[in-house]
Amino acid sequence: MPRLPRARAAAGRLQDNPVVGRKRVLLAAPRGYCAGVDRAVVAVEKALERYGAPVYVRKQIVHNIHVVTELEEKGAIFVEEVDEVPEGAHVVFSAHGVSPAVVNAASDRGLHAIDATCPLVTKVHREAVRFARDDFEILLIGHDGHEEVEGTAGEAPEHVTVVNSPEEADTVVVKDPNKVVWLSQTTLSVDETMETVNRLRTRFPELHNPPSDDICYATQNRQVAIKKVAAGADLVIVVGSSNSSNSVRLVEVALEYGAKAAYRVDYAEEIQQEWLDGVETIGVTSGASVPEVLVREVLDAIGDAGYRDVEEVKTAEEDLMFSLPKELRQDAAGKRDERALGGRAAGGGA
């Protein structure tokens, strides 16, 4: 997989140039790690502690280059497919989930699989299985090629059609418009997803809804927070990787809801001096797979440029926690691991 080399910049790289008004930062909360990401990352760390290096991981455990690099340094080996994993080795399935075909391929190779799929993604998988069993056609709103979409579609490939955008909702063809249901990738823009649903419903009035909202609580909460921040921001900086769907959506939402400019960065060193020209208020947030340390580095960097007055804009509290995969709930001696998992340690409103 491609890696992004990091060259740390010297302190004070950004200049403290004058602006007309008062320099300040609006820091969105919630931001950063969600419960599913925390669970997946700790699952890899615990697997390394329990079984020793190397532990193999199919795809990126979460879509963040910093997290992946740190886990590699601890002994994780990331692969594209399970056929790259030595027979009998331990392999972790990423937070985005896998199809039954991948599970079967791992079993055929005698791999010891640890499923770190986010439980909210697993919920969507179960919905797909249930609707397919009832012979519904499933319109899966999401992005072709995204691991989560591939995993969900793989649960019922004969019943699933991926709808990539609101525009595709206008052209998708179904066999029986009276027996259609929509599901969605969990990390999409709430607004765009509902636009797609509304267009689908215009064409298929009998379109069924999933039993509960598929877009995850963390994605929604981060979008709500950045909407509030963006309205008062000249510039929004979103910390997150380019393959993180929810991070990319945060940039789009910020621009849609009033930010004059918005950029995504993996690291503070990527912030450009010209972005700050004439800027009084900077909004800062991070995607759901981003550790808080990267946000703090951004705050330090823009602090060097005079943006030291930080106000947290909190729109929700998050206290959801998920247990580790069953293989990792006890240590080698059989003692239960008491660590509760959530996104709270990352900061950002919980």
Coordinates of C-alpha atoms in Angstrom, one line a residue:
M1 CA 0.0 0.0 0.0
P2 CA 1.3 3.5 -0.7
R3 CA 2.8 5.3 2.3
L4 CA 2.9 9.1 2.9
P5 CA 6.4 10.0 4.1
R6 CA 6.4 12.6 6.9
A7 CA 9.0 15.3 7.1
R8 CA 8.4 17.2 10.3
A9 CA 8.7 21.0 9.9
A10 CA 10.6 23.2 12.3
A11 CA 8.6 25.0 15.0
G12 CA 7.3 28.3 14.0
R13 CA 7.1 27.5 10.3
L14 CA 3.8 29.5 10.0
Q15 CA 4.2 33.2 10.3
D16 CA 2.1 35.4 12.6
N17 CA 0.9 37.9 10.1
P18 CA -1.6 40.6 11.1
V19 CA -5.3 40.5 10.2
V20 CA -8.0 43.1 10.6
G21 CA -9.9 41.4 13.5
R22 CA -9.1 39.0 16.3
K23 CA -7.5 35.7 15.5
R24 CA -9.3 32.7 17.0
V25 CA -10.0 29.0 16.5
L26 CA -13.3 27.2 16.7
L27 CA -12.6 23.6 17.6
A28 CA -15.4 21.2 16.6
A29 CA -16.6 18.6 19.1
P30 CA -17.2 15.7 18.7
R31 CA -14.2 15.0 16.4
G32 CA -11.6 12.3 16.0
Y33 CA -11.8 8.6 17.0
C34 CA -15.2 6.9 17.2
A35 CA -15.9 3.8 19.2
G36 CA -15.5 1.5 16.2
V37 CA -12.2 2.9 15.2
D38 CA -10.9 2.7 18.7
R39 CA -12.0 -0.9 18.9
A40 CA -10.3 -1.8 15.7
V41 CA -7.0 -0.1 16.4
V42 CA -6.8 -1.6 19.9
A43 CA -7.7 -5.0 18.4
V44 CA -4.5 -5.0 16.3
E45 CA -2.4 -3.8 19.3
K46 CA -3.9 -6.5 21.5
A47 CA -3.3 -9.2 18.9
L48 CA 0.4 -8.2 18.7
E49 CA 0.6 -8.4 22.4
R50 CA -1.1 -11.7 22.6
Y51 CA 0.4 -13.5 19.6
G52 CA 3.5 -11.6 18.9
A53 CA 4.6 -10.0 15.6
P54 CA 3.8 -10.3 12.8
V55 CA 0.1 -10.0 12.8
Y56 CA -1.4 -9.5 9.4
V57 CA -4.2 -7.0 8.6
R58 CA -6.4 -7.2 5.5
K59 CA -6.5 -3.6 4.0
Q60 CA -5.9 -0.6 6.2
I61 CA -7.4 -1.3 9.7
V62 CA -8.8 2.2 9.5
H63 CA -8.4 4.9 6.9
N64 CA -5.6 6.9 8.5
I65 CA -2.0 6.9 7.3
H66 CA -0.6 7.8 10.7
V67 CA -2.4 5.0 12.5
V68 CA -1.3 2.5 9.9
T69 CA 2.3 3.6 10.0
E70 CA 2.4 3.3 13.8
L71 CA 0.9 -0.2 13.8
E72 CA 3.5 -1.2 11.1
E73 CA 6.2 -0.1 13.4
K74 CA 4.8 -2.3 16.1
G75 CA 4.8 -5.3 13.9
A76 CA 1.6 -5.3 11.9
I77 CA 1.8 -6.2 8.2
F78 CA -0.9 -4.8 6.0
V79 CA -2.0 -6.8 2.9
E80 CA -4.5 -6.4 0.2
E81 CA -6.0 -9.9 0.3
V82 CA -5.8 -12.9 2.5
D83 CA -3.9 -15.0 0.0
E84 CA -0.9 -12.9 0.8
V85 CA -1.0 -14.1 4.4
P86 CA 1.1 -17.2 5.3
E87 CA -1.0 -20.3 6.1
G88 CA -1.9 -20.6 9.8
A89 CA -1.0 -16.9 10.6
H90 CA -3.2 -14.4 12.5
V91 CA -5.1 -12.0 10.3
V92 CA -7.3 -9.0 11.4
F93 CA -10.2 -7.9 9.3
S94 CA -10.5 -4.1 9.2
A95 CA -13.1 -1.9 10.7
H96 CA -14.8 -1.6 7.3
G97 CA -15.9 -5.2 7.2
V98 CA -15.5 -8.0 4.7
S99 CA -17.7 -10.2 2.6
P100 CA -18.4 -13.8 3.3
A101 CA -16.1 -14.7 0.4
V102 CA -13.1 -13.2 2.3
V103 CA -14.1 -15.0 5.5
N104 CA -14.2 -18.3 3.5
A105 CA -10.9 -17.6 1.8
A106 CA -9.2 -17.0 5.2
S107 CA -10.7 -20.2 6.5
D108 CA -9.5 -22.2 3.5
R109 CA -5.9 -21.0 4.2
G110 CA -6.2 -22.0 7.9
L111 CA -5.8 -18.5 9.1
H112 CA -6.7 -17.4 12.6
A113 CA -9.1 -14.6 11.7
I114 CA -10.0 -11.7 14.1
D115 CA -12.9 -9.7 13.0
A116 CA -12.5 -6.0 13.9
T117 CA -15.5 -4.9 11.8
C118 CA -17.3 -2.0 13.4
P119 CA -20.5 -3.3 15.0
L120 CA -22.4 -0.5 13.2
V121 CA -21.2 -1.9 9.8
T122 CA -22.0 -5.4 10.9
K123 CA -25.6 -4.1 11.5
V124 CA -25.8 -3.1 7.9
H125 CA -24.5 -6.5 6.8
R126 CA -27.2 -8.2 8.7
E127 CA -29.8 -5.9 7.2
A128 CA -28.6 -6.8 3.7
V129 CA -28.8 -10.5 4.5
R130 CA -32.3 -10.2 5.9
F131 CA -33.7 -8.2 3.0
A132 CA -32.1 -10.5 0.5
R133 CA -33.7 -13.4 2.2
D134 CA -37.1 -11.7 1.8
D135 CA -36.2 -11.2 -1.9
F136 CA -35.9 -7.5 -1.8
E137 CA -33.8 -5.6 -4.3
I138 CA -31.3 -3.6 -2.2
L139 CA -30.1 -0.1 -3.4
L140 CA -26.9 0.4 -1.5
I141 CA -26.0 4.1 -1.4
G142 CA -22.3 4.4 -1.3
H143 CA -19.1 4.5 -3.3
D144 CA -18.1 1.6 -5.6
G145 CA -14.7 0.3 -4.5
H146 CA -14.9 1.4 -0.9
E147 CA -14.1 -1.6 1.4
E148 CA -17.3 -1.1 3.3
V149 CA -19.4 -1.2 0.2
E150 CA -17.6 -4.3 -1.1
G151 CA -18.2 -6.1 2.2
T152 CA -21.9 -5.2 2.4
A153 CA -22.6 -6.0 -1.2
G154 CA -20.8 -9.3 -0.8
E155 CA -23.4 -10.4 1.7
A156 CA -26.0 -10.6 -1.1
P157 CA -24.4 -9.8 -4.5
E158 CA -27.4 -11.0 -6.5
H159 CA -29.7 -8.5 -4.7
V160 CA -27.5 -5.4 -4.4
T161 CA -27.1 -2.5 -6.7
V162 CA -24.7 0.3 -5.7
V163 CA -26.0 3.9 -6.1
N164 CA -23.0 6.2 -6.1
S165 CA -24.7 9.6 -6.1
P166 CA -28.0 11.5 -6.3
E167 CA -27.6 11.6 -10.0
E168 CA -27.4 7.8 -10.3
A169 CA -30.7 7.6 -8.4
D170 CA -32.3 9.1 -11.5
T171 CA -31.2 6.3 -13.7
V172 CA -30.9 3.1 -11.6
V173 CA -33.0 0.3 -12.9
V174 CA -34.9 -2.2 -10.6
K175 CA -36.8 -5.4 -11.4
D176 CA -39.8 -4.8 -9.1
P177 CA -40.3 -1.2 -7.9
N178 CA -42.7 -2.5 -5.2
K179 CA -40.0 -4.5 -3.5
V180 CA -37.0 -2.2 -3.1
V181 CA -35.2 -1.1 0.0
W182 CA -32.3 1.3 0.5
L183 CA -29.2 0.8 2.7
S184 CA -26.2 3.0 2.9
Q185 CA -22.5 3.1 3.6
T186 CA -22.1 4.3 7.2
T187 CA -19.6 7.2 6.5
L188 CA -21.5 9.3 3.9
S189 CA -22.7 12.8 4.0
V190 CA -26.1 12.8 5.7
D191 CA -27.5 15.5 3.4
E192 CA -26.3 13.9 0.2
T193 CA -27.6 10.5 1.3
M194 CA -31.0 11.9 2.0
E195 CA -31.0 13.7 -1.3
T196 CA -30.3 10.3 -3.0
V197 CA -33.1 8.7 -0.9
N198 CA -35.6 11.4 -1.9
R199 CA -34.8 11.0 -5.6
L200 CA -35.2 7.3 -5.3
R201 CA -38.5 7.6 -3.5
T202 CA -39.7 10.0 -6.3
R203 CA -39.2 7.2 -8.8
F204 CA -40.1 4.3 -6.5
P205 CA -42.8 5.4 -4.0
E206 CA -42.9 2.0 -2.4
L207 CA -39.2 2.2 -1.4
H208 CA -38.6 0.7 2.0
N209 CA -36.4 2.3 4.7
P210 CA -33.8 0.3 6.7
P211 CA -35.1 -0.5 10.3
S212 CA -32.7 2.2 11.7
D213 CA -30.4 4.9 10.3
D214 CA -27.4 3.3 8.6
I215 CA -25.1 6.4 8.7
C216 CA -23.2 6.0 11.9
Y217 CA -23.6 8.3 14.9
A218 CA -20.0 9.5 14.7
T219 CA -20.3 10.5 11.1
Q220 CA -23.5 12.4 11.8
N221 CA -22.1 14.0 15.0
R222 CA -19.0 15.3 13.2
Q223 CA -21.0 16.7 10.4
V224 CA -23.4 18.5 12.7
A225 CA -20.4 20.0 14.6
I226 CA -18.6 21.2 11.5
K227 CA -21.9 22.8 10.2
K228 CA -22.0 24.9 13.3
V229 CA -18.3 25.8 13.1
A230 CA -18.3 26.5 9.4
A231 CA -20.9 29.2 9.7
G232 CA -18.4 31.4 11.5
A233 CA -15.2 30.3 9.9
D234 CA -13.0 31.9 7.3
L235 CA -11.0 28.7 6.9
V236 CA -11.7 25.1 8.0
I237 CA -8.9 22.6 8.4
V238 CA -10.0 18.9 8.5
V239 CA -7.5 16.4 9.8
G240 CA -7.8 13.1 8.0
S241 CA -6.5 11.0 5.2
S242 CA -7.5 11.2 1.5
N243 CA -9.1 7.7 1.5
S244 CA -11.2 8.5 4.6
S245 CA -14.7 9.0 3.3
N246 CA -16.0 10.7 6.4
S247 CA -13.0 13.1 6.4
V248 CA -13.5 14.1 2.8
R249 CA -17.2 14.6 3.5
L250 CA -16.3 17.0 6.3
V251 CA -14.5 19.3 3.9
E252 CA -17.5 19.3 1.6
V253 CA -19.9 19.9 4.4
A254 CA -17.8 22.8 5.7
L255 CA -17.9 24.5 2.3
E256 CA -21.6 23.9 1.9
Y257 CA -22.4 25.4 5.3
G258 CA -20.5 28.7 5.0
A259 CA -16.8 28.2 5.3
K260 CA -15.0 30.5 2.9
A261 CA -12.3 27.9 2.4
A262 CA -11.7 24.3 3.6
Y263 CA -8.8 21.9 3.3
R264 CA -7.9 18.4 4.4
V265 CA -4.5 17.6 5.8
D266 CA -2.9 14.4 7.2
Y267 CA -0.4 16.4 9.2
A268 CA 0.1 20.0 10.5
E269 CA 3.1 20.4 8.2
E270 CA 0.8 20.4 5.2
I271 CA -0.9 23.7 6.2
Q272 CA 0.1 26.4 3.7
Q273 CA 0.9 30.0 4.8
E274 CA -1.3 31.4 2.1
W275 CA -4.3 29.7 3.5
L276 CA -4.1 32.0 6.5
D277 CA -4.0 35.3 4.5
G278 CA -6.6 37.6 5.9
V279 CA -8.1 34.8 8.0
E280 CA -9.5 35.8 11.4
T281 CA -11.3 32.5 12.4
I282 CA -10.1 29.0 11.7
G283 CA -12.4 26.0 12.2
V284 CA -10.6 22.7 13.1
T285 CA -12.0 19.2 13.2
S286 CA -10.9 15.7 12.3
G287 CA -12.4 12.5 10.8
A288 CA -13.5 9.5 12.8
S289 CA -10.3 7.6 12.2
V290 CA -7.9 10.4 13.4
P291 CA -6.0 10.3 16.7
E292 CA -6.3 13.4 18.8
V293 CA -2.5 13.9 18.8
L294 CA -2.7 15.0 15.1
V295 CA -5.3 17.6 15.9
R296 CA -3.1 19.0 18.8
E297 CA -0.2 19.3 16.3
V298 CA -2.5 21.4 14.0
L299 CA -3.5 23.6 17.0
D300 CA 0.2 24.1 17.9
A301 CA 1.1 24.9 14.3
I302 CA -1.6 27.6 13.8
G303 CA -0.9 28.8 17.3
D304 CA 2.6 29.8 16.0
A305 CA 0.7 31.9 13.5
G306 CA -1.2 33.7 16.3
Y307 CA -4.3 31.6 16.5
R308 CA -4.1 30.8 20.2
D309 CA -7.6 31.7 21.3
V310 CA -9.3 28.3 21.0
E311 CA -13.0 27.9 21.7
E312 CA -14.5 24.4 21.6
V313 CA -17.9 24.2 19.8
K314 CA -19.6 21.1 21.3
T315 CA -22.8 19.8 19.7
A316 CA -23.0 16.3 21.2
E317 CA -21.7 13.9 23.9
E318 CA -20.5 10.5 22.8
D319 CA -20.3 7.6 25.3
L320 CA -20.9 4.5 23.1
M321 CA -18.4 1.7 23.7
F322 CA -17.8 -1.6 22.0
S323 CA -16.2 -4.7 23.4
L324 CA -13.1 -6.2 21.8
P325 CA -13.4 -9.1 19.3
K326 CA -14.1 -12.2 21.3
E327 CA -10.6 -13.6 20.6
L328 CA -9.0 -10.7 22.5
R329 CA -11.3 -10.3 25.5
Q330 CA -8.9 -12.4 27.6
D331 CA -5.2 -12.4 27.9
A332 CA -2.9 -15.4 27.4
A333 CA -3.5 -16.5 31.0
G334 CA -7.3 -16.4 30.5
K335 CA -7.8 -13.2 32.6
R336 CA -10.5 -10.9 31.2
D337 CA -9.3 -7.6 29.7
E338 CA -11.3 -5.0 31.6
R339 CA -10.5 -2.1 29.2
A340 CA -13.7 -0.5 27.9
L341 CA -13.5 0.8 24.4
G342 CA -15.0 4.0 23.0
G343 CA -13.8 7.1 21.2
R344 CA -13.6 9.1 24.4
A345 CA -9.9 9.0 24.9
A346 CA -9.4 10.9 21.7
G347 CA -11.0 14.0 22.9
G348 CA -13.7 16.0 21.2
G349 CA -16.9 16.2 23.2
A350 CA -17.0 13.0 25.2

